[in-house]
CSV table of C-alpha atoms and ligand atoms in Angstrom, one decimal:
chain,number,residue,atom,x,y,z
A,1,MET,CA,128.8,-36.1,-75.9
A,2,THR,CA,129.0,-32.5,-74.7
A,3,ASN,CA,125.6,-31.9,-76.2
A,4,ARG,CA,124.2,-35.0,-74.5
A,5,ARG,CA,125.8,-33.9,-71.2
A,6,ASN,CA,124.3,-30.4,-71.7
A,7,PHE,CA,120.9,-31.9,-72.5
A,8,ILE,CA,120.9,-33.9,-69.3
A,9,LYS,CA,122.0,-30.8,-67.3
A,10,THR,CA,119.3,-28.7,-68.8
A,11,ALA,CA,116.7,-31.4,-68.4
A,12,THR,CA,117.6,-32.0,-64.8
A,13,ILE,CA,117.5,-28.2,-64.0
A,14,ALA,CA,114.1,-28.0,-65.8
A,15,SER,CA,112.7,-30.9,-63.8
A,16,VAL,CA,114.0,-29.5,-60.5
A,17,ALA,CA,112.4,-26.2,-61.5
A,18,VAL,CA,109.1,-27.9,-62.3
A,19,ALA,CA,109.2,-29.9,-59.0
A,20,LEU,CA,110.0,-26.6,-57.1
A,21,ASN,CA,107.2,-24.8,-58.8
A,22,SER,CA,104.7,-27.6,-58.1
A,23,PHE,CA,105.9,-27.6,-54.5
A,24,LYS,CA,105.4,-23.9,-54.3
A,25,ALA,CA,101.9,-24.2,-55.8
A,26,GLU,CA,101.0,-27.0,-53.4
A,27,ALA,CA,102.3,-24.9,-50.5
A,28,GLU,CA,100.3,-21.8,-51.7
A,29,GLU,CA,97.3,-24.0,-52.1
A,30,ASN,CA,97.8,-25.2,-48.5
A,31,GLU,CA,98.1,-21.7,-47.3
A,32,LEU,CA,95.1,-20.4,-49.1
A,33,PRO,CA,92.4,-21.3,-46.6
A,34,ALA,CA,94.4,-19.6,-43.8
A,35,ILE,CA,94.8,-16.5,-45.9
A,36,LYS,CA,91.0,-16.5,-46.7
A,37,LYS,CA,90.2,-17.0,-43.1
A,38,SER,CA,92.0,-13.8,-42.0
A,39,VAL,CA,90.3,-11.4,-44.4
A,40,ARG,CA,86.9,-11.3,-42.8
A,41,LYS,CA,86.8,-7.5,-42.6
A,42,PRO,CA,85.4,-5.0,-42.3
A,43,ILE,CA,82.9,-6.3,-39.8
A,44,VAL,CA,80.8,-4.7,-37.0
A,45,LEU,CA,78.8,-6.2,-34.1
A,46,SER,CA,76.6,-4.6,-31.6
A,47,THR,CA,74.3,-5.6,-28.8
A,48,TRP,CA,70.5,-5.9,-28.9
A,49,ARG,CA,68.0,-5.3,-31.8
A,50,PHE,CA,68.8,-1.6,-32.0
A,51,GLY,CA,72.2,-2.8,-33.1
A,52,ILE,CA,70.7,-3.3,-36.6
A,53,GLN,CA,70.2,0.3,-37.3
A,54,ALA,CA,73.4,1.3,-35.4
A,55,ASN,CA,75.4,-1.2,-37.5
A,56,GLU,CA,74.0,0.4,-40.7
A,57,ALA,CA,75.5,3.8,-39.6
A,58,ALA,CA,78.8,2.1,-38.7
A,59,TRP,CA,78.9,0.1,-42.0
A,60,ASN,CA,78.6,3.4,-44.0
A,61,VAL,CA,82.0,4.4,-42.5
A,62,LEU,CA,83.5,0.9,-42.7
A,63,LYS,CA,82.6,0.2,-46.3
A,64,ASN,CA,84.3,3.4,-47.4
A,65,ASN,CA,87.5,2.2,-45.7
A,66,GLY,CA,86.9,4.4,-42.7
A,67,ARG,CA,88.4,3.9,-39.3
A,68,ALA,CA,86.8,1.5,-36.9
A,69,LEU,CA,86.9,4.3,-34.2
A,70,ASP,CA,84.7,6.6,-36.4
A,71,ALA,CA,82.4,3.7,-37.2
A,72,VAL,CA,81.6,2.7,-33.7
A,73,GLU,CA,81.0,6.4,-32.7
A,74,ALA,CA,78.7,7.0,-35.6
A,75,GLY,CA,76.9,3.6,-34.9
A,76,VAL,CA,76.1,4.1,-31.2
A,77,LYS,CA,75.0,7.7,-31.8
A,78,ILE,CA,71.9,6.3,-33.5
A,79,PRO,CA,70.2,4.8,-30.4
A,80,GLU,CA,71.7,7.6,-28.3
A,81,GLY,CA,69.7,10.2,-30.3
A,82,ASP,CA,66.5,8.2,-30.6
A,83,PRO,CA,63.9,9.1,-27.9
A,84,GLU,CA,62.1,5.8,-28.5
A,85,GLU,CA,65.1,3.9,-27.2
A,86,ARG,CA,64.5,4.0,-23.5
A,87,SER,CA,67.8,2.7,-22.3
A,88,VAL,CA,70.3,4.8,-24.1
A,89,GLY,CA,71.0,8.5,-24.4
A,90,TYR,CA,68.0,10.9,-25.1
A,91,GLY,CA,64.8,9.3,-23.8
A,92,GLY,CA,66.7,6.9,-21.4
A,93,ARG,CA,64.9,6.1,-18.2
A,94,PRO,CA,66.0,8.2,-15.2
A,95,ASP,CA,67.5,7.3,-11.9
A,96,ARG,CA,65.2,7.2,-8.8
A,97,ASP,CA,65.5,11.0,-8.5
A,98,GLY,CA,64.1,11.5,-11.9
A,99,ARG,CA,67.5,12.5,-13.4
A,100,VAL,CA,68.8,10.9,-16.7
A,101,THR,CA,72.4,10.1,-16.1
A,102,LEU,CA,74.4,8.6,-18.9
A,103,ASP,CA,77.6,6.4,-19.0
A,104,ALA,CA,79.7,5.8,-22.0
A,105,CYS,CA,83.3,4.8,-23.1
A,106,ILE,CA,85.3,4.4,-26.2
A,107,MET,CA,88.6,2.7,-27.1
A,108,ASP,CA,90.7,2.6,-30.2
A,109,GLU,CA,93.3,0.5,-31.8
A,110,LEU,CA,96.2,2.3,-30.0
A,111,SER,CA,94.6,1.7,-26.6
A,112,ASN,CA,93.5,5.4,-26.4
A,113,ILE,CA,90.6,5.4,-24.0
A,114,GLY,CA,87.9,8.0,-22.9
A,115,SER,CA,85.0,7.7,-20.7
A,116,VAL,CA,82.2,9.7,-19.0
A,117,GLY,CA,80.0,8.6,-16.1
A,118,CYS,CA,76.8,10.0,-14.6
A,119,LEU,CA,76.7,12.7,-17.3
A,120,GLU,CA,73.5,14.7,-17.5
A,121,PHE,CA,71.9,16.8,-20.3
A,122,ILE,CA,74.1,15.8,-23.1
A,123,LYS,CA,72.5,13.7,-25.9
A,124,HIS,CA,75.6,12.0,-27.2
A,125,PRO,CA,77.8,10.9,-24.2
A,126,ILE,CA,79.9,8.8,-26.6
A,127,SER,CA,81.1,11.9,-28.3
A,128,VAL,CA,82.0,13.5,-25.0
A,129,ALA,CA,83.9,10.3,-24.1
A,130,ARG,CA,85.8,10.6,-27.3
A,131,ALA,CA,86.6,14.2,-26.5
A,132,VAL,CA,87.9,13.1,-23.1
A,133,MET,CA,90.1,10.7,-24.9
A,134,GLU,CA,91.4,13.1,-27.5
A,135,LYS,CA,91.5,16.4,-25.7
A,136,THR,CA,92.3,15.9,-22.0
A,137,PRO,CA,95.2,14.3,-20.2
A,138,HIS,CA,92.7,12.0,-18.4
A,139,VAL,CA,90.6,8.9,-19.4
A,140,MET,CA,87.5,9.4,-17.3
A,141,LEU,CA,85.3,12.3,-16.2
A,142,VAL,CA,82.1,12.0,-14.2
A,143,GLY,CA,79.1,14.1,-13.1
A,144,GLU,CA,79.4,17.9,-13.1
A,145,GLY,CA,83.0,17.8,-14.2
A,146,ALA,CA,82.0,15.8,-17.3
A,147,LEU,CA,79.2,18.2,-18.0
A,148,SER,CA,81.4,21.3,-17.6
A,149,PHE,CA,83.9,19.8,-19.9
A,150,ALA,CA,81.2,18.9,-22.5
A,151,LEU,CA,79.9,22.4,-22.5
A,152,THR,CA,83.5,23.8,-23.1
A,153,GLN,CA,83.7,21.5,-26.1
A,154,GLY,CA,80.5,23.0,-27.6
A,155,PHE,CA,78.1,20.2,-26.7
A,156,LYS,CA,74.5,21.5,-26.2
A,157,LYS,CA,72.7,21.3,-22.8
A,158,GLU,CA,69.3,19.6,-23.3
A,159,ASN,CA,66.5,18.1,-21.3
A,160,LEU,CA,66.8,14.3,-21.9
A,161,LEU,CA,63.8,13.3,-19.8
A,162,THR,CA,61.0,12.6,-22.2
A,163,LYS,CA,57.3,12.6,-21.2
A,164,GLU,CA,57.2,8.8,-21.5
A,165,SER,CA,60.2,8.3,-19.3
A,166,GLU,CA,58.9,10.8,-16.7
A,167,LYS,CA,55.5,9.0,-16.6
A,168,GLU,CA,57.2,5.6,-16.0
A,169,TRP,CA,59.4,7.1,-13.2
A,170,LYS,CA,56.3,8.6,-11.5
A,171,GLU,CA,54.7,5.3,-11.7
A,172,TRP,CA,57.8,3.6,-10.2
A,173,LEU,CA,57.8,6.1,-7.4
A,174,LYS,CA,54.5,4.6,-6.1
A,175,THR,CA,56.3,1.5,-4.9
A,176,SER,CA,60.0,2.7,-5.2
A,177,GLN,CA,61.2,-0.9,-5.4
A,178,TYR,CA,64.4,-1.4,-7.2
A,179,LYS,CA,64.2,-4.8,-8.6
A,180,PRO,CA,65.5,-5.0,-12.1
A,181,ILE,CA,64.0,-7.9,-14.0
A,182,ALA,CA,66.2,-9.7,-16.5
A,183,ASN,CA,65.2,-8.9,-20.1
A,184,ILE,CA,61.9,-7.3,-19.0
A,185,GLU,CA,62.8,-4.0,-17.5
A,186,ASN,CA,64.5,-2.5,-20.5
A,187,HIS,CA,67.9,-1.4,-19.3
A,188,ASP,CA,69.9,-2.4,-22.3
A,189,THR,CA,73.2,-0.9,-23.4
A,190,ILE,CA,74.5,-0.6,-26.8
A,191,GLY,CA,78.0,-2.0,-27.1
A,192,MET,CA,79.6,-2.0,-30.5
A,193,ILE,CA,82.9,-3.5,-31.7
A,194,ALA,CA,84.4,-3.2,-35.2
A,195,LEU,CA,87.3,-4.3,-37.3
A,196,ASP,CA,88.1,-2.0,-40.3
A,197,THR,CA,89.6,-2.7,-43.7
A,198,ASN,CA,93.1,-1.8,-42.3
A,199,GLY,CA,92.6,-4.6,-39.7
A,200,ASN,CA,92.2,-2.2,-36.8
A,201,LEU,CA,89.7,-2.7,-33.9
A,202,SER,CA,87.8,-0.2,-31.9
A,203,GLY,CA,84.8,-0.2,-29.6
A,204,ALA,CA,82.2,2.0,-28.0
A,205,CYS,CA,79.6,1.4,-25.3
A,206,THR,CA,76.8,3.8,-24.1
A,207,THR,CA,73.8,3.5,-21.8
A,208,SER,CA,71.4,5.3,-19.4
A,209,GLY,CA,72.1,2.4,-17.1
A,210,MET,CA,69.8,0.5,-14.9
A,211,ALA,CA,66.4,2.4,-14.6
A,212,PHE,CA,65.7,3.9,-11.3
A,213,LYS,CA,69.2,3.3,-10.0
A,214,MET,CA,70.6,5.3,-7.1
A,215,HIS,CA,71.7,8.7,-8.2
A,216,GLY,CA,75.5,8.5,-8.8
A,217,ARG,CA,75.5,4.8,-9.5
A,218,LEU,CA,77.9,3.8,-12.3
A,219,GLY,CA,77.5,0.5,-14.1
A,220,ASP,CA,80.1,-1.4,-16.2
A,221,SER,CA,79.4,0.6,-19.3
A,222,PRO,CA,81.8,3.6,-18.6
A,223,ILE,CA,84.5,1.3,-17.2
A,224,ILE,CA,87.2,0.2,-19.7
A,225,GLY,CA,87.8,-3.5,-19.0
A,226,ALA,CA,84.3,-4.1,-17.7
A,227,GLY,CA,81.8,-2.8,-20.3
A,228,LEU,CA,84.3,-2.7,-23.1
A,229,TYR,CA,87.8,-3.7,-24.0
A,230,VAL,CA,89.9,-3.6,-27.2
A,231,ASP,CA,93.3,-5.0,-27.8
A,232,ASN,CA,94.4,-4.5,-31.3
A,233,GLU,CA,96.6,-7.6,-31.2
A,234,VAL,CA,93.9,-9.9,-30.1
A,235,GLY,CA,90.3,-8.7,-30.3
A,236,ALA,CA,87.6,-6.8,-28.7
A,237,ALA,CA,84.6,-7.5,-26.4
A,238,THR,CA,81.7,-5.6,-24.9
A,239,ALA,CA,79.0,-6.4,-22.4
A,240,THR,CA,75.4,-5.6,-21.5
A,241,GLY,CA,73.2,-6.6,-18.5
A,242,HIS,CA,73.6,-6.2,-14.8
A,243,GLY,CA,76.7,-4.1,-14.7
A,244,GLU,CA,77.6,-5.0,-11.1
A,245,GLU,CA,78.1,-8.6,-12.2
A,246,VAL,CA,80.2,-7.6,-15.2
A,247,ILE,CA,82.4,-5.3,-13.1
A,248,ARG,CA,83.0,-8.1,-10.6
A,249,ILE,CA,84.8,-10.2,-13.2
A,250,SER,CA,86.3,-7.3,-15.2
A,251,GLY,CA,84.2,-8.9,-17.9
A,252,SER,CA,85.2,-7.5,-21.3
A,253,ASN,CA,88.9,-7.6,-20.4
A,254,LEU,CA,88.5,-11.1,-19.3
A,255,VAL,CA,86.9,-12.1,-22.7
A,256,VAL,CA,89.8,-10.5,-24.6
A,257,GLU,CA,92.4,-12.2,-22.4
A,258,LEU,CA,90.8,-15.5,-22.9
A,259,MET,CA,91.0,-14.9,-26.6
A,260,ARG,CA,94.7,-14.1,-26.2
A,261,GLN,CA,95.2,-17.5,-24.6
A,262,GLY,CA,93.8,-19.1,-27.8
A,263,HIS,CA,90.0,-19.3,-27.1
A,264,SER,CA,87.6,-18.5,-30.0
A,265,PRO,CA,85.4,-15.5,-29.4
A,266,GLN,CA,82.5,-17.9,-28.7
A,267,LYS,CA,84.4,-19.9,-26.2
A,268,ALA,CA,85.8,-16.8,-24.5
A,269,CYS,CA,82.3,-15.4,-24.0
A,270,GLU,CA,81.2,-18.7,-22.6
A,271,GLU,CA,84.1,-18.9,-20.1
A,272,ALA,CA,83.3,-15.4,-18.9
A,273,VAL,CA,79.6,-16.2,-18.3
A,274,ALA,CA,80.7,-19.4,-16.5
A,275,ARG,CA,82.8,-17.2,-14.2
A,276,ILE,CA,79.8,-15.1,-13.4
A,277,VAL,CA,77.6,-18.2,-12.8
A,278,LYS,CA,80.3,-19.5,-10.4
A,279,LEU,CA,80.5,-16.3,-8.4
A,280,MET,CA,76.7,-16.0,-8.2
A,281,ASN,CA,76.5,-19.6,-6.9
A,282,ASN,CA,79.3,-18.9,-4.4
A,283,ARG,CA,77.4,-15.9,-3.2
A,284,LYS,CA,74.1,-17.9,-3.1
A,285,LYS,CA,72.5,-15.4,-5.5
A,286,ASN,CA,69.7,-16.5,-7.9
A,287,LEU,CA,70.9,-16.6,-11.4
A,288,LYS,CA,67.5,-16.1,-12.7
A,289,ASP,CA,67.5,-12.5,-11.3
A,290,ILE,CA,70.3,-11.4,-13.6
A,291,GLN,CA,71.1,-11.2,-17.2
A,292,VAL,CA,74.6,-10.6,-18.6
A,293,GLY,CA,75.6,-10.9,-22.3
A,294,PHE,CA,79.0,-10.6,-24.0
A,295,ILE,CA,79.8,-10.2,-27.6
A,296,ALA,CA,83.4,-10.6,-28.9
A,297,LEU,CA,85.3,-10.2,-32.1
A,298,ASN,CA,88.9,-11.3,-32.9
A,299,LYS,CA,91.6,-10.0,-35.3
A,300,GLU,CA,90.5,-12.5,-37.9
A,301,GLY,CA,87.0,-11.2,-37.9
A,302,GLU,CA,85.6,-14.2,-36.1
A,303,TYR,CA,82.9,-13.4,-33.6
A,304,GLY,CA,80.8,-15.0,-30.8
A,305,SER,CA,78.4,-14.3,-28.1
A,306,TYR,CA,77.0,-15.8,-24.9
A,307,CYS,CA,74.7,-14.8,-22.1
A,308,VAL,CA,73.3,-16.0,-18.8
A,309,GLN,CA,69.8,-16.6,-19.9
A,310,GLY,CA,67.8,-16.5,-23.1
A,311,GLY,CA,66.5,-13.3,-24.6
A,312,PHE,CA,69.7,-11.5,-25.5
A,313,ASN,CA,70.4,-10.9,-29.2
A,314,TYR,CA,73.1,-9.0,-31.1
A,315,ALA,CA,73.5,-7.6,-34.6
A,316,VAL,CA,76.4,-8.5,-37.0
A,317,CYS,CA,77.1,-6.6,-40.2
A,318,ASP,CA,79.7,-7.6,-42.8
A,319,ALA,CA,79.9,-7.9,-46.6
A,320,THR,CA,77.2,-10.6,-46.5
A,321,GLY,CA,74.6,-8.4,-44.8
A,322,ASN,CA,73.3,-7.1,-41.5
A,323,ARG,CA,71.4,-9.7,-39.3
A,324,LEU,CA,70.1,-10.2,-35.7
A,325,ILE,CA,71.3,-13.3,-34.0
A,326,ASP,CA,69.9,-14.9,-30.8
A,327,ALA,CA,72.8,-15.4,-28.4
A,328,GLU,CA,73.3,-18.9,-26.9
A,329,TYR,CA,72.8,-19.0,-23.2
A,330,PHE,CA,73.6,-20.8,-20.0
A,331,LEU,CA,70.4,-21.1,-18.0
A,332,LYS,CA,68.1,-23.5,-19.9
A,333,SER,CA,65.2,-23.7,-17.4
B,1,LIG,N1,75.2,-2.7,-18.2
B,1,LIG,C1,74.3,-1.6,-18.0
B,1,LIG,C2,74.4,-1.1,-16.6
B,1,LIG,O1,74.7,-1.9,-15.7
B,1,LIG,C3,72.8,-1.9,-18.2
B,1,LIG,C4,72.5,-2.9,-19.4
B,1,LIG,O2,73.3,-3.1,-20.3
B,1,LIG,O3,71.5,-3.6,-19.3
B,1,LIG,O4,74.2,0.0,-16.4
């Protein structure tokens, strides 16, 4: 009798244990896709076709478990240092006075920020922005102040106006008409956002701005919240195109806030572009005259992009490779 009772007791405990185990297994099975979804890292995204090469440099940092901040700085330095790239750093097109003035900003996972605007003679403004972030009590330095600071930090003073850019500027002076044409006059910025193996986000953004702009003009690219924004709890976004329109809607911050509200990176970029479209319409401006593109990345490593009109592309690099993607766009005709 005792034996029988013990047998029943043991059998009952065993079957409860089996049931519990299978319940646990089922629960784990159910959770698996969610876990898988959250491990899409490291990953790096950047604007335009020069993003491919820039991503390679960033990937070298990310694949060795490096910090996203180091990755984005190393990445955007590639087009900055390339005189063939006529819209970023060395070789960038000048303003209407023939001066190459550069804008850049950087933001890390702790919301440390640094930025330079209208900086002349320094090939890598992104590194000066990082120095502003790490070595000053400020977040933004412009013009002569930014240059003096850069020189104290050991950056070399160089002529950034190449023969080609000078030639184009002299040609432009003949008409002196400031009429940037979307996707044709090459004014593209490199914006880069990355998620590292520790799950931390950072971003960088650097440009020579709109060719033949007024001297002293700042675009969106050195403005945290406009050209770039990172929130390590949510995601990161960066912008390219007509900076005035991006600033008007605090573009990159808007994209990140839309992701915080639950939108996917793709949908957040679409909503931000819709906001630009609405304001252009309200102001009776022709949408065909402008281009703005956003790229966005969230904490799960999901990404998206959207722009006003066709022609904008971006580069994505993760464990599956490095590729150029044509962004979806609003203006179909
Ligand atoms: N956003 C840059 C600026 O307004 C230019 C660009 O990305 O095309 O200076």
